[in-house]
Amino acid sequence: MIKIALLFPGQGSQYNLMGKALLESSPEARDIFQRTNEILGYDLLAIINGGNLEQLTRTEHAQPAIFAYSYAIFQSIWKEKKFFPSFMAGHSLGEFTALTCADVFRYEDALRLVMERATIMQQATADGFGGMAAINGLHPLLVEEECARVSNGEDQIVVANYNSSNQVVISGAKSLIKVAMENLAKIGAITIPLQVSAPFHTPYLEFSNQMFQRAIAQTPMSALKWPVISNVDAKPYYHPAEIQERLSVQMISAVRWKETIEYMLRQGVNTFIELGPKSALTNLLKRDFSHVRAYSYEENYQEITAAIDEQIAEKRPSVISRSLAIAVCTRNQNWNEEEYQKGVIEPYRKIQALGNKLEEEGREESIEEIRQAIEMLRSVFVTKKVPLEEQRERFTQIFDETKKRHLFDEFVPVMFAEKEAVNEK
């Protein structure tokens, strides 16, 4: 069974003329960039195509450019092939792309957030003060020790990204990064300065972070269409309130990318598709997890379409599989362990076993099995104290995605009628 995760890159992946082929072939992509220009108030494509990499690398240009291009890739593929990713994850800036593709943010709202984020991050430090560098070939603990050793009372550097078993990214004062790179190279590290102009994911951005929290709080959010993994703790988001909470500290927290990939692998993901400029995330994945399929849009388009077609050919997601996924993605607000065991864990495991049985037997779910899955999810919702409106949205999502909308009226309204009748008593 094909389980696909979509990955979205962050700043540092930008390059001149990126997206040229997509824009030539995709009306959707051209429309997205036109809308982007209108919101930004300037011609972003002129900067991307202008040949001045230094200008494109500036945070306030690079972040909207990567965001718009990555989103345009997703939309162009989604228009042609209605596939169903099991997870989405984005590296730093890419997390905003993932959340937008998962329908948490409207594109226009997300772009404004990205603009705000880029501007306040760039303004956080004087031009030329901050920077970042990739450190390859050493255990992360050695790099952490070097960061602590060269930091002083005034300036500091920290590990900002835990990308793989032997790659981390350091961030902070550019002068100290240069010293650390030289020292680490002496003990075998391969060091690469990154194309960024601010010390992302460090305490230097604390004031910027406080400003950004206000912007996030004012941005409308919707329920997740697909699970998205947070950079901050490498766990899936369950609710818009959690998205606000974790995104508001993302820029001062380390990106736990390796843990993010490991989480998705534990959930059975076997195909990773990177949507965005270059192939940095794909290459990282291949180094640590050579047994999984990892493709980047710009280098492996044919393989990507083949993997998606393979998933589509298998079958559309079942009500059982989507109910199980949504049960996991739903935020819990009930800390009574006995109720949680009876109302969440036990029914979930029962339906999980049923799903495994159907997969082994290679058959479709029956109406009765669909009913059992819906009853399980209803039990999870009630036990986790999910608001009724969110419950309705989730059930609608399941029946729409599985193309079984005709069954919605048979199962769901009865459950809500029963619940509301109880509440009236």
XYZ file of C-alpha atoms in Angstrom, residues 24-322:
299
model
C 5.139 28.052 -18.761
C 2.975 24.931 -18.493
C 0.486 25.647 -15.697
C -2.282 28.276 -15.814
C -2.890 27.588 -12.100
C 0.703 28.505 -11.278
C 0.507 31.718 -13.301
C -2.695 32.663 -11.502
C -1.101 32.010 -8.102
C 1.872 34.244 -8.898
C -0.448 36.948 -10.232
C -2.393 36.890 -6.948
C 0.917 36.873 -5.094
C 2.128 40.001 -6.881
C -1.128 41.796 -6.081
C -0.839 41.014 -2.366
C 2.882 41.786 -2.143
C 2.525 45.034 -4.045
C 5.510 44.293 -6.270
C 6.505 41.898 -9.064
C 7.949 38.841 -7.319
C 8.665 37.103 -10.613
C 10.827 40.039 -11.696
C 13.030 39.378 -8.668
C 13.079 35.607 -9.241
C 13.970 36.092 -12.908
C 16.171 39.156 -12.480
C 19.462 37.331 -12.089
C 20.382 39.040 -8.812
C 20.710 36.133 -6.375
C 21.672 38.446 -3.523
C 18.377 40.307 -3.893
C 16.390 37.059 -4.098
C 18.202 35.714 -1.019
C 16.972 38.559 1.155
C 14.487 37.064 3.593
C 11.609 39.328 2.593
C 11.932 38.093 -1.024
C 13.084 34.496 -0.573
C 10.312 33.402 1.766
C 7.330 34.571 -0.350
C 9.056 33.229 -3.475
C 9.614 29.728 -2.081
C 6.158 29.676 -0.498
C 4.391 30.711 -3.717
C 6.365 28.308 -5.898
C 5.871 25.320 -3.578
C 2.147 26.026 -3.239
C 1.831 26.389 -7.019
C 3.467 22.981 -7.515
C 0.995 21.356 -5.141
C -2.005 22.998 -6.785
C -0.883 22.070 -10.293
C -0.496 18.405 -9.289
C -3.691 18.353 -7.213
C -5.712 19.699 -10.141
C -4.622 16.752 -12.278
C -4.524 13.983 -9.675
C -6.772 13.891 -6.613
C -4.479 11.783 -4.462
C -4.488 11.494 -0.673
C -1.277 12.210 1.239
C -1.040 10.514 4.611
C 1.009 13.384 6.049
C 2.499 16.745 5.178
C 5.537 18.408 6.715
C 7.536 21.511 5.917
C 10.992 22.621 6.956
C 10.737 25.972 8.802
C 9.055 28.233 6.211
C 7.828 25.053 4.518
C 5.574 24.339 7.485
C 3.432 27.308 6.426
C 3.212 25.829 2.933
C 2.162 22.467 4.360
C -0.549 24.042 6.515
C -1.835 26.044 3.550
C -1.975 22.971 1.308
C -3.824 21.190 4.141
C -6.470 23.957 4.003
C -5.686 25.404 7.442
C -4.956 28.819 5.903
C -6.395 30.508 2.848
C -3.544 31.209 0.428
C -3.940 34.966 0.723
C -3.909 34.853 4.528
C -0.901 32.537 4.584
C 1.025 34.753 2.177
C 0.431 37.750 4.423
C 1.678 35.696 7.382
C 4.778 34.714 5.416
C 5.358 38.361 4.453
C 5.019 39.451 8.066
C 7.297 36.663 9.253
C 9.950 37.452 6.660
C 9.913 41.179 7.347
C 10.197 40.968 11.116
C 12.826 38.224 10.924
C 14.929 40.307 8.546
C 14.594 43.378 10.745
C 15.541 41.452 13.889
C 19.264 41.939 13.370
C 21.462 44.379 11.518
C 22.365 43.502 7.935
C 25.387 41.251 7.895
C 25.186 40.285 11.564
C 23.435 36.925 11.398
C 23.884 33.810 9.357
C 23.579 30.042 9.235
C 25.738 27.120 8.140
C 25.201 23.423 7.522
C 27.559 21.095 9.370
C 27.925 17.644 7.813
C 29.692 14.546 9.042
C 29.661 15.016 12.816
C 27.398 13.832 15.603
C 24.999 16.614 16.677
C 26.369 16.537 20.236
C 29.834 17.558 19.013
C 28.336 20.511 17.183
C 26.296 21.530 20.232
C 29.478 21.508 22.318
C 31.300 23.701 19.799
C 28.415 26.182 19.717
C 28.508 26.461 23.497
C 32.297 26.836 23.492
C 32.520 29.732 21.024
C 29.469 31.616 22.302
C 30.180 34.443 24.732
C 28.258 36.902 26.862
C 27.388 39.156 23.929
C 27.039 36.870 20.926
C 26.043 33.250 20.475
C 25.350 30.441 18.039
C 23.075 27.421 18.519
C 21.966 24.337 16.623
C 18.920 25.527 14.696
C 18.061 22.449 12.597
C 18.498 18.766 13.393
C 18.256 17.576 9.812
C 19.725 14.064 9.831
C 21.970 11.769 11.821
C 25.048 13.610 10.564
C 23.800 17.027 9.495
C 22.770 19.934 11.647
C 22.526 23.632 10.916
C 24.016 26.245 13.209
C 22.652 29.765 13.453
C 23.515 33.029 15.162
C 26.238 35.655 14.968
C 28.013 35.366 11.624
C 31.438 36.055 13.158
C 31.052 33.100 15.536
C 29.684 30.858 12.804
C 32.879 31.440 10.851
C 34.971 30.442 13.878
C 32.866 27.340 14.537
C 33.045 26.280 10.888
C 36.838 26.479 10.958
C 37.083 24.526 14.215
C 34.625 21.839 13.132
C 36.344 21.432 9.762
C 39.544 20.554 11.629
C 37.842 17.502 13.163
C 36.343 16.268 9.925
C 33.194 18.286 9.313
C 32.130 19.491 5.897
C 30.762 22.991 6.420
C 28.550 24.940 4.027
C 27.373 28.532 4.586
C 23.674 28.904 3.767
C 22.016 31.502 1.568
C 20.188 33.276 4.375
C 20.690 36.706 5.859
C 19.320 36.356 9.405
C 19.903 34.021 12.401
C 16.740 31.916 12.157
C 15.614 29.660 15.007
C 17.696 31.399 17.668
C 17.012 33.596 20.723
C 18.007 36.593 18.581
C 14.487 36.462 17.164
C 12.663 36.591 20.506
C 11.314 40.098 19.902
C 10.352 39.165 16.339
C 8.614 36.114 17.719
C 6.485 38.231 20.044
C 5.446 40.430 17.116
C 4.610 37.400 15.002
C 2.433 35.883 17.718
C 0.011 38.777 17.269
C -0.133 38.194 13.510
C -0.886 34.491 13.962
C -3.592 35.213 16.529
C -5.387 37.426 13.992
C -5.231 34.895 11.128
C -8.295 32.666 10.510
C -7.661 28.921 10.617
C -9.723 25.919 9.526
C -9.620 22.224 10.399
C -6.776 20.193 8.905
C -7.648 18.342 5.718
C -4.560 16.127 6.179
C -2.223 15.654 9.142
C 0.692 18.124 9.321
C 3.737 17.537 11.536
C 5.051 20.399 13.679
C 8.708 21.451 13.483
C 8.758 22.257 17.181
C 8.076 18.796 18.622
C 7.835 16.490 15.568
C 4.227 15.614 16.403
C 1.041 16.108 14.345
C -1.177 19.094 14.872
C -4.640 18.227 16.134
C -6.442 21.554 16.354
C -6.075 25.181 15.148
C -5.334 26.273 18.729
C -2.265 24.036 18.738
C -1.177 25.413 15.386
C -1.259 28.935 16.778
C 0.624 27.872 19.896
C 3.429 25.987 18.163
C 3.855 28.270 15.151
C 4.250 31.196 17.516
C 7.478 29.702 18.898
C 8.762 28.093 15.707
C 11.167 30.878 14.769
C 13.023 30.657 18.104
C 12.963 26.843 18.328
C 15.113 24.223 16.628
C 13.605 22.408 13.647
C 13.405 18.714 14.568
C 13.394 17.418 11.019
C 14.951 13.997 11.548
C 12.400 13.256 14.281
C 9.652 14.430 11.928
C 10.697 11.930 9.261
C 11.050 9.173 11.858
C 7.516 9.832 13.113
C 6.057 9.474 9.617
C 8.036 6.304 8.986
C 6.604 4.812 12.173
C 3.142 5.559 10.786
C 3.893 3.500 7.675
C 4.835 6.217 5.163
C 6.904 4.660 2.373
C 6.966 7.409 -0.270
C 8.171 10.975 0.308
C 7.602 13.689 -2.290
C 9.339 17.066 -2.036
C 7.396 19.934 -3.607
C 9.516 23.046 -3.997
C 12.815 24.327 -5.365
C 15.827 21.983 -5.436
C 16.091 18.635 -3.642
C 17.610 19.321 -0.226
C 14.981 17.443 1.785
C 15.022 14.492 -0.602
C 18.799 14.204 -0.357
C 18.692 14.350 3.447
C 16.131 11.567 3.511
C 18.096 9.295 1.216
C 21.196 9.514 3.401
C 19.477 8.237 6.535
C 16.638 6.143 5.103
C 17.757 4.586 1.843
C 15.011 1.940 1.989
C 12.183 4.417 1.327
C 11.227 6.116 -1.906
C 12.109 9.813 -1.890
C 11.476 12.067 -4.881
C 11.816 15.772 -5.586
C 9.539 17.628 -7.981
C 12.371 19.209 -9.943
C 14.384 16.006 -10.449
C 11.884 13.139 -10.294
C 8.618 14.375 -11.790
C 7.967 11.152 -13.716
C 8.561 9.032 -10.615
C 6.240 11.279 -8.598
C 3.374 10.966 -11.050
C 3.929 7.204 -11.216
C 3.787 6.912 -7.409
C 0.623 9.009 -7.256
C -0.971 6.981 -10.053
C -0.034 3.817 -8.187
C -1.780 5.084 -5.061
C -4.860 6.141 -7.014
C -4.984 2.765 -8.771
C -4.947 0.925 -5.454
C -8.191 2.512 -4.350
C -9.604 5.636 -2.846
C -9.142 5.960 0.894
C -11.732 4.019 2.827
C -14.047 5.394 5.474
C -12.173 3.164 7.921
C -8.715 4.541 7.026
C -9.868 8.167 7.070
